[in-house]
Short mmCIF file of C-alpha atoms and ligand atoms in Angstrom, two decimals:
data_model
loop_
_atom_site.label_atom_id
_atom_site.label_comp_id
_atom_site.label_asym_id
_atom_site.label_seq_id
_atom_site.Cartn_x
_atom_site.Cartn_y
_atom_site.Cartn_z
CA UNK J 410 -11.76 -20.04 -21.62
CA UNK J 411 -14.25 -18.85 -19.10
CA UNK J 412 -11.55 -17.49 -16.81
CA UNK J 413 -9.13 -14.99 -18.49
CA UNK J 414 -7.03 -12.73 -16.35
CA UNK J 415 -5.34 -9.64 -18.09
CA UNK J 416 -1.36 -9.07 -16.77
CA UNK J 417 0.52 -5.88 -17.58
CA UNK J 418 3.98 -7.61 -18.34
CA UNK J 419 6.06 -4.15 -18.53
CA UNK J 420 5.91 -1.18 -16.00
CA UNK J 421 2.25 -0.41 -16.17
CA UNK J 422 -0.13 1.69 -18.49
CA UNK J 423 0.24 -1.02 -21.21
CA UNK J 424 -3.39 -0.28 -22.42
CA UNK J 425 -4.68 -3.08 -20.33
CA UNK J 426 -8.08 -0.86 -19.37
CA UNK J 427 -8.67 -0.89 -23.09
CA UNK J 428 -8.14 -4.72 -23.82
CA UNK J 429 -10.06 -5.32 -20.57
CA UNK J 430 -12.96 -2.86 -22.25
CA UNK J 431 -13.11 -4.95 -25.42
CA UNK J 432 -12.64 -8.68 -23.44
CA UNK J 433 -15.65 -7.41 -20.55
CA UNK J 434 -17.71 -7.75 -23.57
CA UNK J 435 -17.78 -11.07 -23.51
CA UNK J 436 -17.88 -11.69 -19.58
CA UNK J 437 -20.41 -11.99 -16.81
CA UNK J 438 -17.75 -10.52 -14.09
CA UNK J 439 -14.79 -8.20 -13.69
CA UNK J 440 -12.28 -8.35 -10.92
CA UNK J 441 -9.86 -5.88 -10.44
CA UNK J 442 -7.46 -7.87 -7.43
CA UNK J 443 -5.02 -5.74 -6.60
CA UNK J 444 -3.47 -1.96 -6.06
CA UNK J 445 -6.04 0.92 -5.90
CA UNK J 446 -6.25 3.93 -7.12
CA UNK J 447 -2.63 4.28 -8.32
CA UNK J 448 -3.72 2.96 -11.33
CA UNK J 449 -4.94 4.64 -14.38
CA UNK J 450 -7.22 3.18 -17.12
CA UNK J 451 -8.43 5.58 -19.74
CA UNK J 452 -11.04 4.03 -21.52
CA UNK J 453 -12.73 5.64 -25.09
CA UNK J 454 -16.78 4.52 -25.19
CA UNK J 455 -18.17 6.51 -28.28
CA UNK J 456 -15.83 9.63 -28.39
CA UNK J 457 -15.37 10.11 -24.92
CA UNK J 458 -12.86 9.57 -22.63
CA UNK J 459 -13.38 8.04 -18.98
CA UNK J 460 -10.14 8.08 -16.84
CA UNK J 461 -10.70 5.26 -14.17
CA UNK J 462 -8.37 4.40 -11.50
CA UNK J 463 -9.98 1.80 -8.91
CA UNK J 464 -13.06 1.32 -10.62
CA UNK J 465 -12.60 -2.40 -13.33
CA UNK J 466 -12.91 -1.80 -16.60
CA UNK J 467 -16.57 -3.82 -17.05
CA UNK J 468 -17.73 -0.83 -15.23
CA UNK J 469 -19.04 1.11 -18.57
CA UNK J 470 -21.11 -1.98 -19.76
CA UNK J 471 -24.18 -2.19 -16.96
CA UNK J 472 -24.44 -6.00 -17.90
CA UNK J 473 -21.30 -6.53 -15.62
CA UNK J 474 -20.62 -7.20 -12.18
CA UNK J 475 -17.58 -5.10 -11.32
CA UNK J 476 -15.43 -6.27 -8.19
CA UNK J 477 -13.38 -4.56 -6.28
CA UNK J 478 -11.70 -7.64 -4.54
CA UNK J 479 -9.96 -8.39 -1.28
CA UNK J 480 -6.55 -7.98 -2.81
CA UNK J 481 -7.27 -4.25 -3.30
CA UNK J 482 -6.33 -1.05 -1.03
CA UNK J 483 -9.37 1.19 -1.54
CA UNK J 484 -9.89 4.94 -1.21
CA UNK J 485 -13.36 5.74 -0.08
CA UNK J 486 -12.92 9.17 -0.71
CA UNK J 487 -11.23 8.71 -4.50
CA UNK J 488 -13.98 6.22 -5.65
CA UNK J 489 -16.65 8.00 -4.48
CA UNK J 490 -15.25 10.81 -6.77
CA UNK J 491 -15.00 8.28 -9.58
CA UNK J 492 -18.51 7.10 -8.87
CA UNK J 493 -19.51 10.31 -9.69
CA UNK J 494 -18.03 11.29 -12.67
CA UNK J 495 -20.28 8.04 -13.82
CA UNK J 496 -23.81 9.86 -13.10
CA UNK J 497 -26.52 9.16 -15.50
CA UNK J 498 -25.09 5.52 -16.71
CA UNK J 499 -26.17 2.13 -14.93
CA UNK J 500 -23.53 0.08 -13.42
CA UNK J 501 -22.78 -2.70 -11.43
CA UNK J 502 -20.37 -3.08 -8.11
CA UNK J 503 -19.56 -5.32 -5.48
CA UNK J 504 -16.86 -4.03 -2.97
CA UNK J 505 -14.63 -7.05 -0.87
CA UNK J 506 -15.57 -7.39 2.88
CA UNK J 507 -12.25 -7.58 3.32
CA UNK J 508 -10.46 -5.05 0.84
CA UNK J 509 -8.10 -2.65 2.66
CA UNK J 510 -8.76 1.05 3.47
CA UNK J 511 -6.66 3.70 2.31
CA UNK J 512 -6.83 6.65 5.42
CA UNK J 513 -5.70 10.00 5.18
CA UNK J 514 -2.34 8.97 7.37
CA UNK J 515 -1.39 6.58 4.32
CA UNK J 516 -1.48 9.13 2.16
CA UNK J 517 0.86 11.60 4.44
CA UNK J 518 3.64 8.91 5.06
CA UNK J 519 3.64 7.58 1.54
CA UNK J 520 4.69 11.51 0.81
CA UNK J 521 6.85 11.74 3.86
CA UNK J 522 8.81 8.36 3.56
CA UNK J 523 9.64 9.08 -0.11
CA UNK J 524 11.21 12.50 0.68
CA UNK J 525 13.30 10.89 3.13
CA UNK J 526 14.64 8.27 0.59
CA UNK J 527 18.18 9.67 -1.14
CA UNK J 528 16.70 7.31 -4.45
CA UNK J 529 13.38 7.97 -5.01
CA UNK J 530 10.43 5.45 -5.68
CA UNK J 531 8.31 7.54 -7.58
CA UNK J 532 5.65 6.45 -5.91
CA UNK J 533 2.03 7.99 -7.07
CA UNK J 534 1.53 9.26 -3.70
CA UNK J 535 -2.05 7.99 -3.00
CA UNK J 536 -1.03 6.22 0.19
CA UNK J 537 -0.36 2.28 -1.82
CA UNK J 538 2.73 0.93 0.01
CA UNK J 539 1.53 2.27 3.85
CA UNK J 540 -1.99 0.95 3.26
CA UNK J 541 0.03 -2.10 2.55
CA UNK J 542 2.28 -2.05 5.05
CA UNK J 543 -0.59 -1.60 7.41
CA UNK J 544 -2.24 -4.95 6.11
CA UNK J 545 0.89 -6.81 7.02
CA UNK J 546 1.64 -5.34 10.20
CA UNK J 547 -2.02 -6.54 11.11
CA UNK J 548 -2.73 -2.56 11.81
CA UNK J 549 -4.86 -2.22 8.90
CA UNK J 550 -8.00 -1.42 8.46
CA UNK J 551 -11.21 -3.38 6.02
CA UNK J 552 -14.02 -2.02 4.58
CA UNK J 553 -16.48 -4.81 6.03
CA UNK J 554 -15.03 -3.71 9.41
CA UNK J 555 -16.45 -0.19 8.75
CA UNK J 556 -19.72 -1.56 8.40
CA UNK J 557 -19.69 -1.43 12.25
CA UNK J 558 -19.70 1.91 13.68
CA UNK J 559 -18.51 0.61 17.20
CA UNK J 560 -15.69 -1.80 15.68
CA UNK J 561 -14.64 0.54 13.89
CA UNK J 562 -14.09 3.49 16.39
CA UNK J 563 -12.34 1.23 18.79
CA UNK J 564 -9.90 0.08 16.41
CA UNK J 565 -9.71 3.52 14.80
CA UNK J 566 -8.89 5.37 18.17
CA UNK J 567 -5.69 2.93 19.03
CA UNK J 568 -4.33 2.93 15.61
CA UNK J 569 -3.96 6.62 15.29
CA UNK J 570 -2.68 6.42 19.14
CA UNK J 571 0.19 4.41 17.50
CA UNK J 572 0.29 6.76 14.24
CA UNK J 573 0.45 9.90 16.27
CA UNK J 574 3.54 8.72 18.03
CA UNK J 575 5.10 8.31 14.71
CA UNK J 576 3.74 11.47 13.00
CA UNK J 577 5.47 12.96 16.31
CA UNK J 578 8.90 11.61 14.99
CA UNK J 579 8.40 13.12 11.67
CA UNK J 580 7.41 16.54 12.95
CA UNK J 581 4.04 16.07 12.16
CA UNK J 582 1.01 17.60 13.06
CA UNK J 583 -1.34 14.72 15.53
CA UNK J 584 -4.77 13.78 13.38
CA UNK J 585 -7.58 13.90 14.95
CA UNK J 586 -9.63 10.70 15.22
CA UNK J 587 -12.85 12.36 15.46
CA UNK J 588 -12.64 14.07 12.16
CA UNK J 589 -11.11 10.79 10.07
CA UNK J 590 -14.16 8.62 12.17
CA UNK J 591 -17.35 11.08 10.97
CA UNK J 592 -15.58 11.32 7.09
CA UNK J 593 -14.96 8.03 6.66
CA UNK J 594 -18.50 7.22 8.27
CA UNK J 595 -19.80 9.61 5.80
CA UNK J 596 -17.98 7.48 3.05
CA UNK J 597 -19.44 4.08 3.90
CA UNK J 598 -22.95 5.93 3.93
CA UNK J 599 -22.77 5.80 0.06
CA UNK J 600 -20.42 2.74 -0.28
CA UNK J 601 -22.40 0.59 1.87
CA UNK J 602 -24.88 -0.79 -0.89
CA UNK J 603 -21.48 -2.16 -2.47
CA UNK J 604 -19.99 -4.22 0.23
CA UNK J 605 -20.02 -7.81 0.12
CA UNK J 606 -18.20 -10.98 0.50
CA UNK J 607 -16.55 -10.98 -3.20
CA UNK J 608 -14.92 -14.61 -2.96
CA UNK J 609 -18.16 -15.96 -2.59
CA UNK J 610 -19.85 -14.09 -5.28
CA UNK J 611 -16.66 -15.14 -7.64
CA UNK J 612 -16.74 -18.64 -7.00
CA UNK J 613 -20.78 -18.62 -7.23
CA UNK J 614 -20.41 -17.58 -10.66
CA UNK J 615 -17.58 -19.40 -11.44
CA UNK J 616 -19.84 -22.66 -10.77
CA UNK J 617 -22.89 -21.50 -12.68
CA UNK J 618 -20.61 -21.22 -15.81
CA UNK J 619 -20.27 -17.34 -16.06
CA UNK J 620 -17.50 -15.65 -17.53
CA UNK J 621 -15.11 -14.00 -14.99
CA UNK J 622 -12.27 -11.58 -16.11
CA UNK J 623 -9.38 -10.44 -13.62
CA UNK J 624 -7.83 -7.20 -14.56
CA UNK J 625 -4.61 -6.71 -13.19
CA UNK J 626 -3.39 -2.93 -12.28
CA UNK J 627 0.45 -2.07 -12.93
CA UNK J 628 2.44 -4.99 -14.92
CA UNK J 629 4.68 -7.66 -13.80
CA UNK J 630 8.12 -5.30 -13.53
CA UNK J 631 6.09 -3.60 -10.37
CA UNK J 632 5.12 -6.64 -9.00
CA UNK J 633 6.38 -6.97 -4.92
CA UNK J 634 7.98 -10.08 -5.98
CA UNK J 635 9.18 -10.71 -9.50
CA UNK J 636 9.71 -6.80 -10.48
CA UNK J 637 12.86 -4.59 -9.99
CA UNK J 638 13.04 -4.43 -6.62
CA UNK J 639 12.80 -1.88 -4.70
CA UNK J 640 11.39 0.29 -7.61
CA UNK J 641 8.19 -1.32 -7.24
CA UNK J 642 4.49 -1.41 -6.02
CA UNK J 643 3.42 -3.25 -2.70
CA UNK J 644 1.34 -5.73 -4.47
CA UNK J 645 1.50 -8.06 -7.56
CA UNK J 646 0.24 -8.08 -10.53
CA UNK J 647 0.56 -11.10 -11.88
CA UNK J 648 -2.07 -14.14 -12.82
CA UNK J 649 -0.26 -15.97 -9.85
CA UNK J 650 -1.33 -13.51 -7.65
CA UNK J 651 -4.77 -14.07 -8.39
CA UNK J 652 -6.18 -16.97 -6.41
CA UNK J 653 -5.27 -15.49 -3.14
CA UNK J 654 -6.11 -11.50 -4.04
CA UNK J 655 -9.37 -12.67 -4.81
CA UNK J 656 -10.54 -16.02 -3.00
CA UNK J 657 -10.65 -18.13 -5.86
CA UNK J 658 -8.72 -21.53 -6.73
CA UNK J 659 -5.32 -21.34 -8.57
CA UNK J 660 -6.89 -24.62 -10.62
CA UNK J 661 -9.97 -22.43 -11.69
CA UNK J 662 -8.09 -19.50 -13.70
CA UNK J 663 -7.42 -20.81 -17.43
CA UNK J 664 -5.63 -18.66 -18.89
CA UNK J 665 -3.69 -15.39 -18.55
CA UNK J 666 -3.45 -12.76 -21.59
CA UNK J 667 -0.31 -10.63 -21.10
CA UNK J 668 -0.62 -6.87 -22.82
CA UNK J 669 2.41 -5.03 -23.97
CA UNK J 670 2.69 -2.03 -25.89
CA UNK J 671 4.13 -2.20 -29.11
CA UNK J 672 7.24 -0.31 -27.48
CA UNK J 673 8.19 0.21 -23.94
CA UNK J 674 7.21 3.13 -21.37
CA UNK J 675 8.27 3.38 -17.66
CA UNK J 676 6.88 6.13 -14.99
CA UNK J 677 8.99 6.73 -11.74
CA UNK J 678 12.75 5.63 -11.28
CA UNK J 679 14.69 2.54 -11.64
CA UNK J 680 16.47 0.70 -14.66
CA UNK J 681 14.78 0.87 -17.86
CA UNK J 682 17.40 -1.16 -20.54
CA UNK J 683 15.72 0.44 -24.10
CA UNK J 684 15.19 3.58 -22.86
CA UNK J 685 16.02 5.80 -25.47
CA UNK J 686 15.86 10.33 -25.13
CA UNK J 687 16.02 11.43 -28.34
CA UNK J 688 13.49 12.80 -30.91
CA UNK J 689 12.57 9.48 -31.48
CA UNK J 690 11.56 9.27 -27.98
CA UNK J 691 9.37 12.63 -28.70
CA UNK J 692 7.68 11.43 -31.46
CA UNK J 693 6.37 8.36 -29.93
CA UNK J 694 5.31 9.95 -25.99
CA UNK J 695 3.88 12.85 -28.39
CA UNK J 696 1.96 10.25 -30.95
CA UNK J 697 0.96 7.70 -27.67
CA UNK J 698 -0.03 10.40 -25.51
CA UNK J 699 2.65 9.11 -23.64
CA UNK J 700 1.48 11.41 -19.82
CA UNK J 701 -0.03 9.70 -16.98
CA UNK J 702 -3.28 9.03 -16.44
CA UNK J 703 -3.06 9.30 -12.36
CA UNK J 704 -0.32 11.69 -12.34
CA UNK J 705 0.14 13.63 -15.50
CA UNK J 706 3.95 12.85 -15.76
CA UNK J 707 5.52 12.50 -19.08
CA UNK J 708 6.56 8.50 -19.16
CA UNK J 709 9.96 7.11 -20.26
CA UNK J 710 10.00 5.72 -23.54
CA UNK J 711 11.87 3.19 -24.86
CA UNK J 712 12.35 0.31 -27.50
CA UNK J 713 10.31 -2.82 -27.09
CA UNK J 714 11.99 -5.14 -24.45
CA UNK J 715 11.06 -9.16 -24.86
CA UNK J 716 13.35 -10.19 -21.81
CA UNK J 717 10.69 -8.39 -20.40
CA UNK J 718 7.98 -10.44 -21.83
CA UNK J 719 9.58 -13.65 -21.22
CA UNK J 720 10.20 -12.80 -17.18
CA UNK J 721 6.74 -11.85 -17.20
CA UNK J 722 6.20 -15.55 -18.85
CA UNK J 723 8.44 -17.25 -16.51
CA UNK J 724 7.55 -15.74 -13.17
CA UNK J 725 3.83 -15.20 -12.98
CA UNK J 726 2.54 -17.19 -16.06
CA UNK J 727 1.06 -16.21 -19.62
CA UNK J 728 -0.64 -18.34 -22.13
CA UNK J 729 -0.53 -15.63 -25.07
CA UNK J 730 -0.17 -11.82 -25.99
CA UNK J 731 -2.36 -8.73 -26.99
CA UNK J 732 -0.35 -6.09 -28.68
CA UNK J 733 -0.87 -2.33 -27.77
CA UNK J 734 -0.03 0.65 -29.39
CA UNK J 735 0.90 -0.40 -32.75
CA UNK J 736 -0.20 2.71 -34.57
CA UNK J 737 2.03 4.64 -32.97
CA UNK J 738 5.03 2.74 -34.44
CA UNK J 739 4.26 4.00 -37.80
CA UNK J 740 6.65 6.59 -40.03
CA UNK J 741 9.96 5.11 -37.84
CA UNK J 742 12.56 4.00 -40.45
CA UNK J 743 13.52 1.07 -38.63
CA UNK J 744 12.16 -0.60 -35.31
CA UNK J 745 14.60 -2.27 -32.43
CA UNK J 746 13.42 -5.04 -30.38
CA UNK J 747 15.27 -5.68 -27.91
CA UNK J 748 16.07 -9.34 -28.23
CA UNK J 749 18.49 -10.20 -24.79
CA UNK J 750 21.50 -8.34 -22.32
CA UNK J 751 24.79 -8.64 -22.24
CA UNK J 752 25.86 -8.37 -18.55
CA UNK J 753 29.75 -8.74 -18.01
CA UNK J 754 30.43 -10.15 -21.35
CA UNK J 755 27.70 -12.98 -20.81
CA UNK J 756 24.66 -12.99 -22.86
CA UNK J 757 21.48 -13.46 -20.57
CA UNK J 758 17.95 -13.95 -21.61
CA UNK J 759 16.37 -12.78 -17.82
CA UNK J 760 16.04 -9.76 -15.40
CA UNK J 761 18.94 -9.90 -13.09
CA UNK J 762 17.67 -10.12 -9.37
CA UNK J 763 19.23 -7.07 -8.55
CA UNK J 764 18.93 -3.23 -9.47
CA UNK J 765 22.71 -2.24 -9.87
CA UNK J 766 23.19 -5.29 -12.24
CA UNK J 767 20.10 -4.67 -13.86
CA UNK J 768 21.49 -1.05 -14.28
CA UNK J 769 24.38 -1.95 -15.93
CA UNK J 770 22.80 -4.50 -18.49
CA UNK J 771 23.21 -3.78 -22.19
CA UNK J 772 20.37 -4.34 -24.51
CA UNK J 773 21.17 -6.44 -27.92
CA UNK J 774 19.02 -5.58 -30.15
CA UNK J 775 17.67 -6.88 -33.45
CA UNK J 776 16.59 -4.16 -35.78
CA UNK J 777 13.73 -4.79 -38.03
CA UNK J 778 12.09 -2.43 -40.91
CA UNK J 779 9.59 0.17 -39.83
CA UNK J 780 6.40 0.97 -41.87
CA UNK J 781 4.95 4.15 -42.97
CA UNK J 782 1.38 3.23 -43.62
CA UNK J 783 -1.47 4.53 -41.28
CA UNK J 784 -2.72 1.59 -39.60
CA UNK J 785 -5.67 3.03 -37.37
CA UNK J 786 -8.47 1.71 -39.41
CA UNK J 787 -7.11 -1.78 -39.85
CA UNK J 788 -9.66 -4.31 -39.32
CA UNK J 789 -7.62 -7.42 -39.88
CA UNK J 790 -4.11 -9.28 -38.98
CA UNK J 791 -4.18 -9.81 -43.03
CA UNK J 792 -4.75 -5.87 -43.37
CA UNK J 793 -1.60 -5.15 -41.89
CA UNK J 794 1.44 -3.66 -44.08
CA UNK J 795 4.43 -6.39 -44.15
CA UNK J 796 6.36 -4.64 -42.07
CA UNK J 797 4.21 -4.80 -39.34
CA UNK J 798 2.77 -8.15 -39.86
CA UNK J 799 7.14 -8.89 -39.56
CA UNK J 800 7.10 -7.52 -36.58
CA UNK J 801 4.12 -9.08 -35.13
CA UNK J 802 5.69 -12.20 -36.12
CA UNK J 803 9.06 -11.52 -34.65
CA UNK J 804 7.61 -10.77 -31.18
CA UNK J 805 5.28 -14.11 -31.49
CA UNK J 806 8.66 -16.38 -32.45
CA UNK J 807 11.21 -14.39 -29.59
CA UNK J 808 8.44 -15.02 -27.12
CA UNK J 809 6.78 -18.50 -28.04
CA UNK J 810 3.51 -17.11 -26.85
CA UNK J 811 0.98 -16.03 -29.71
CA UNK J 812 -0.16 -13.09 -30.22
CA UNK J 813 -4.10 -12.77 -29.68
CA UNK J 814 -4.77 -9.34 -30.18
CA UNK J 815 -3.35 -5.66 -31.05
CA UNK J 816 -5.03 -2.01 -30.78
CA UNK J 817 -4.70 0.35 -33.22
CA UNK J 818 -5.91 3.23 -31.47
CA UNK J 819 -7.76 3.99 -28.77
CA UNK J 820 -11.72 3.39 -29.40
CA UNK J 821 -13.08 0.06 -28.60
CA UNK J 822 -13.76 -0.91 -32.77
CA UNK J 823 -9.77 -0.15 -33.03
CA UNK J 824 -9.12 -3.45 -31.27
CA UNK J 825 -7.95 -6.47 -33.60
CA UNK J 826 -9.05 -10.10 -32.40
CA UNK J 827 -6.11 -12.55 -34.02
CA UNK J 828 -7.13 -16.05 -31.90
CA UNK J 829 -10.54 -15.99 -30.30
CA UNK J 830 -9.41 -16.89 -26.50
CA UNK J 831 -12.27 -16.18 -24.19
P1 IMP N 1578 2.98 3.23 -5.84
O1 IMP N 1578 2.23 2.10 -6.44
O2 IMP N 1578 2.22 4.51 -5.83
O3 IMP N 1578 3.53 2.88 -4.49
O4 IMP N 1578 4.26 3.52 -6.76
C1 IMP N 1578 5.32 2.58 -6.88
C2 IMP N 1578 5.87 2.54 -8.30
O5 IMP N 1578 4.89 1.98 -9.15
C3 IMP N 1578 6.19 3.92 -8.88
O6 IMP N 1578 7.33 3.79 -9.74
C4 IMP N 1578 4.97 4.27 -9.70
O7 IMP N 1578 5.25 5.17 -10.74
C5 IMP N 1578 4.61 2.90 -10.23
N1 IMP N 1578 3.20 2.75 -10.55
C6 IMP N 1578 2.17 2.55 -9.68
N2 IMP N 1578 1.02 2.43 -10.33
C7 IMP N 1578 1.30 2.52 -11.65
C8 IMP N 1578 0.50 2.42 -12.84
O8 IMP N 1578 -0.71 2.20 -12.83
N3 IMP N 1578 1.18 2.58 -14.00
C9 IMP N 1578 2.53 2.76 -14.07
N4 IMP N 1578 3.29 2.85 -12.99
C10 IMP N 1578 2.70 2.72 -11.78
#
């Protein structure tokens, strides 16, 4: 394939950074296409750790063009930050012309709206669903348009006009347009170099036979569409969301690789069918590092889900499987998979459309047995004890979609390649 894209197909943080890491090795281009810096992607080059959160995953290999695409909301402010913890290494970035800008207002009313809300989100708080909202209520704001001092200003002074009036109904105190104009000048200053029109650059290498990668952010139970509903992001991250995030025709992307961990985690609220609190539970968010990356918060653990995997099939397209987290599995007696739901006394293989039903669904599981062994310096599918090569198995026969990789821990060498895809 020369155009892979990489979907979460749970809730997010399935170790897609790290299968992005290992799959940039092979390609000319990364594209992250949507969300912004509510992401988290911890990445391990050599023994240390880089936490990344709008920046693509290519970004520690300086071979790689790195794009920030129009799909995205972007933080000047945040990935200038992230820029920086990068000093001393080479890299390469192209920002969209026509990527959304996070402002300091977004931020505010993402915090303000979610207090008001008797169920809570969970949002991350970095300003995601305004910036959003913004971009469809054609009050937004895009980074090519900040190129232009003059532009800018103008459209800057009547959109806080409008903001003010409703930072007035939440008790708010007014912002001050002078003060957000001469930061967020400040900002383009150093992200200037970066901006560019991204579609064209993508489609330029697409036709000169370069490998392109698009890394999604979240996973498909977040997406605006196809996720649980109102406990969601505002954008989506699935491979059907591509061609329009980034400029780019649906007929040109090949292939999508869908990453799951080798379990189930959630962050924020909303219906989670395997989730299981018990020291089970412990020992795997204690052995996975189970914490956010962009907000520290432990994560809800649960058994593996493949409903999950097959809506993420289904709704936004997959054409195979990597496998995250597998280590972590090890020294559990016996491993559930969750295999359908019973909803009513009906059996159903998909996500009901709405939360309450989706609440009440009852996972049916199919227990298989766990394995002991450490698995963290297996180099091979064959290496594998049976038990885990079983479960493997199970996952690729439940889901129809092979499985084309699995981690077994977190450094780059502790990736496993089953089917060479891209
Ligand atoms: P927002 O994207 O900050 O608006 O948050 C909406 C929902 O998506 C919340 O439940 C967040 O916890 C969740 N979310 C957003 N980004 C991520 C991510 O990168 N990993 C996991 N959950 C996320």
């Amino acid at each position: 394939m020369q155009t892979l894209v990489v979907v979460g197909t749970q809730w997010g943080d399935e170790g897609k950074g790290k299968i992005t890491d290992f799959l940039a090795l092979q390609s000319d281009l990364v594209v992250r296409y949507q969300g912004g810096n509510n992401a988290g992607h911890t990445i391990v080059l050599d023994g240390v750790k880089y936490a990344l959160h709008s920046i693509p995953s290519g970004i520690l290999n300086e071979q790689i063009v790195n794009v920030l695409a129009n799909g995205m909301v972007i933080n000047p402010k945040a990935l200038i930050e992230e820029l920086d913890k990068l000093k001393g290494r080479t890299f390469n970035l192209a920002i969209s012309d026509k990527a959304h800008v996070i402002m300091p207002y977004h931020l505010e009313l993402d915090a303000i709206k979610e207090s008001l809300l008797s169920e809570k989100i969970g949002t991350t708080k970095k300003g995601i669903g305004p910036a959003y909202t913004d971009k469809a209520e054609r009050i937004g704001l895009r980074m090519g348009e900040l190129l232009d001092p003059l532009l800018f200003e103008k459209r800057l002074k009547e959109i806080i006009e409008s903001k003010n009036k409703q930072y007035h109904l939440y008790g708010l105190n007014p912002l001050d347009t002078k003060e957000i104009y001469e930061a967020y000048m400040s900002y383009m200053n150093r992200l200037k170099p970066y901006i560019t029109n991204t579609s064209l650059l993508i489609n330029d290498a697409i036709k000169a036979g370069k490998k392109v990668l698009f890394e999604g952010a979240q996973g498909t139970l977040l997406c605006l569409d196809h996720g649980t509903y109102p406990f969601v992001t505002s954008s989506s991250p699935t491979a059907a969301s591509v061609p329009l995030n980034t400029g780019v025709a649906p007929w040109l992307i090949e292939g999508a690789i869908g990453v799951t961990k080798a379990y189930t985690t959630r962050v924020g609220e909303g219906p989670m069918p395997t989730e299981i609190d018990n020291e089970i539970a412990n020992y795997i968010r204690e052995k996975g590092h189970e914490y956010g990356t962009t907000t520290g918060r432990p994560r809800r653990i649960g058994w593996l889900d493949l409903v999950l995997i097959k809506h993420a099939k289904l709704s936004g397209g997959l054409s195979g499987l990597a496998v995250t987290l597998l280590d972590v599995l090890s020294g559990l007696n016996e491993l559930k998979v969750c295999i359908a739901y019973e909803l009513d006394g009906k059996i159903i293989d998909h996500i009901p459309s709405t939360v309450s039903d989706f609440k009440r669904v009852k996972p049916i599981y199919k227990t298989l047995e766990g394995f002991n062994e450490d698995i963290t310096t297996v180099k091979r599918f064959e290496d594998l004890p049976n038990n885990a090569k079983a479960y493997i198995k199970f996952i690729e026969a439940e889901t129809e979609l092979s499985i084309d990789m699995f981690s077994v821990g977190p450094d780059r060498n502790q990736t496993i390649i089953i089917n060479k895809i891209f």
